[in-house]
Coordinates of C-alpha atoms in Angstrom, one line a residue:
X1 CA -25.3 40.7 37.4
X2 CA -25.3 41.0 33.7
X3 CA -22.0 39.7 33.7
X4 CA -23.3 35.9 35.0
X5 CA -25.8 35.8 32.1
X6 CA -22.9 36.6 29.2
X7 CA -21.0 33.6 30.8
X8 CA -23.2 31.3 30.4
X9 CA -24.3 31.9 27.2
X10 CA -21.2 31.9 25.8
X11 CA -20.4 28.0 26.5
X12 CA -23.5 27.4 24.6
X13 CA -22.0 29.9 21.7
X14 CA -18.4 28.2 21.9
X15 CA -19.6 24.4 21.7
X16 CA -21.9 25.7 18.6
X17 CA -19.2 27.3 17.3
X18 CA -16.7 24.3 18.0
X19 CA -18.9 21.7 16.2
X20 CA -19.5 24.0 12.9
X21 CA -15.5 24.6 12.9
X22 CA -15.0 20.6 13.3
X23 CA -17.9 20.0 10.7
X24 CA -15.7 22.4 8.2
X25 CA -13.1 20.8 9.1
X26 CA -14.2 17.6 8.0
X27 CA -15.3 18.8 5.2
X28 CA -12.3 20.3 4.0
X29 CA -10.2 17.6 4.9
X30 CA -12.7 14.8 2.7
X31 CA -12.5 17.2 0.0
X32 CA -8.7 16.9 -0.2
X33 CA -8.6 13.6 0.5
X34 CA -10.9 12.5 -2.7
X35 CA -8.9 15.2 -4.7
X36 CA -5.4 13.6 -3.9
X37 CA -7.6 10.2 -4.5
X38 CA -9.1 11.2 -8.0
X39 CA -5.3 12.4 -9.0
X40 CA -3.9 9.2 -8.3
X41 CA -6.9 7.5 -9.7
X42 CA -6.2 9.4 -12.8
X43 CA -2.5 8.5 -12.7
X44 CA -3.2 4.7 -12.2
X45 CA -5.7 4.8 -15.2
X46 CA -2.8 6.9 -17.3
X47 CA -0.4 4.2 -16.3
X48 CA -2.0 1.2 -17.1
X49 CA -3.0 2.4 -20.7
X50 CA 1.0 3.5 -21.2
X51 CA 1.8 0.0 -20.0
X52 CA 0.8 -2.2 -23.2
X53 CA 2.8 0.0 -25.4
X54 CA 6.3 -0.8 -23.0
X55 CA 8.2 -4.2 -23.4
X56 CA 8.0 -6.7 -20.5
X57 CA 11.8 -6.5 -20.2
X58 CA 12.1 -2.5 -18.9
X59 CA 11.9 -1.6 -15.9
X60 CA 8.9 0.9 -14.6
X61 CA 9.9 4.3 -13.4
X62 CA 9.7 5.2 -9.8
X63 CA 5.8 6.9 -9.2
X64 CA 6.4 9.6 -6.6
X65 CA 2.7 10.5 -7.0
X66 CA 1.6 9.1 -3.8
X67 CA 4.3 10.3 -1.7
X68 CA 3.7 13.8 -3.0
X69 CA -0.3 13.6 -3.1
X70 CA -0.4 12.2 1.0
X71 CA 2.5 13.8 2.2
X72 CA 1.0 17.6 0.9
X73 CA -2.0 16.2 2.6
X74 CA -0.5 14.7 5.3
X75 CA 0.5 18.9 5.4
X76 CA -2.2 20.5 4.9
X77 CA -4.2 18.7 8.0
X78 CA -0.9 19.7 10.2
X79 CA -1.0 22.9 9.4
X80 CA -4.8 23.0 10.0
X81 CA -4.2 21.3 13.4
X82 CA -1.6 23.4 14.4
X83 CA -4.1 26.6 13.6
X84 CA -6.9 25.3 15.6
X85 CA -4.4 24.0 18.6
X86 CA -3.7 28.0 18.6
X87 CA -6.7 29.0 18.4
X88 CA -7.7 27.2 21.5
X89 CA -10.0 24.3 20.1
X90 CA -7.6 21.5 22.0
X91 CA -10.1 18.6 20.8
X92 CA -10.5 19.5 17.6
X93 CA -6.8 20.2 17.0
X94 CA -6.2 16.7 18.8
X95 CA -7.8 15.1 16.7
X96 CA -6.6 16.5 13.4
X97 CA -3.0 16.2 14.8
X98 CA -3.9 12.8 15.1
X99 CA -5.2 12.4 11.2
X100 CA -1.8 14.0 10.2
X101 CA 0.4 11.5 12.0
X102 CA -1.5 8.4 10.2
X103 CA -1.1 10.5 7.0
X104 CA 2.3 11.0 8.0
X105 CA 3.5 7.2 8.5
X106 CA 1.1 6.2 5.1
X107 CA 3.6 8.6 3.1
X108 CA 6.7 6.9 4.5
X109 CA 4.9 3.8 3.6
X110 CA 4.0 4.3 0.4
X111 CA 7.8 5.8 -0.4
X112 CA 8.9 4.2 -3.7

C-alpha cells in the first residue's frame, strides 16, 4: 500500500517542480532578452553620436548587431527547449520551442 501514497504525491511534487522550472525559465530568458536589448541600445546610442561626425554623402556600414544579438538568443532558448523537451517537461519545452521560432524568423527579418 505504500506504494499508492508515493504516486500520488508525486504529481503534486512534479507540477511544483514544473512551474518553478517554467518560472526560471522565464526568468532566464527576460534576462537575456534585456541584455541583447541593452547591447543594441548601447549600439544605437554609439551610432547616432558617430553619425554627425560622417558626411551625408557615405554610405553607412552594414550593422550585424541584431542578427548576432537575436539569433544567439534565438539559440540559447532552442537549446533550452530542446533540454527540457528531454527532460520530459513537453509544455514547458513547447512552449520555449515556440519563443525560439518567433526569435528565429525576427533574425531573418532583421538581416541587413
Amino acid at each position: 500500500m505504500p506504494e499508492v501514497a508515493d504516486k500520488k504525491s508525486s504529481g503534486g511534487e512534479s507540477a511544483l517542480t514544473a512551474g518553478c522550472l517554467l518560472f526560471l525559465v522565464l526568468v532566464a530568458d527576460v534576462a537575456a532578452g534585456l541584455l541583447v536589448v541593452i547591447v543594441l541600445a548601447v549600439r544605437g546610442l554609439g551610432r547616432m553620436d558617430a553619425g554627425s561626425e560622417q558626411a551625408a554623402t557615405t554610405v553607412p556600414r552594414l550593422d550585424w548587431g541584431p542578427v548576432l544579438g537575436f539569433g544567439s538568443l534565438a539559440l540559447a532558448v532552442g537549446v533550452t527547449a530542446v533540454v527540457l523537451l528531454r527532460i520530459g517537461h513537453q509544455a514547458i519545452g513547447a512552449v520555449q520551442l515556440t519563443v525560439c521560432v518567433l526569435l528565429a524568423v525576427h533574425t531573418l527579418w532583421s538581416w541587413p
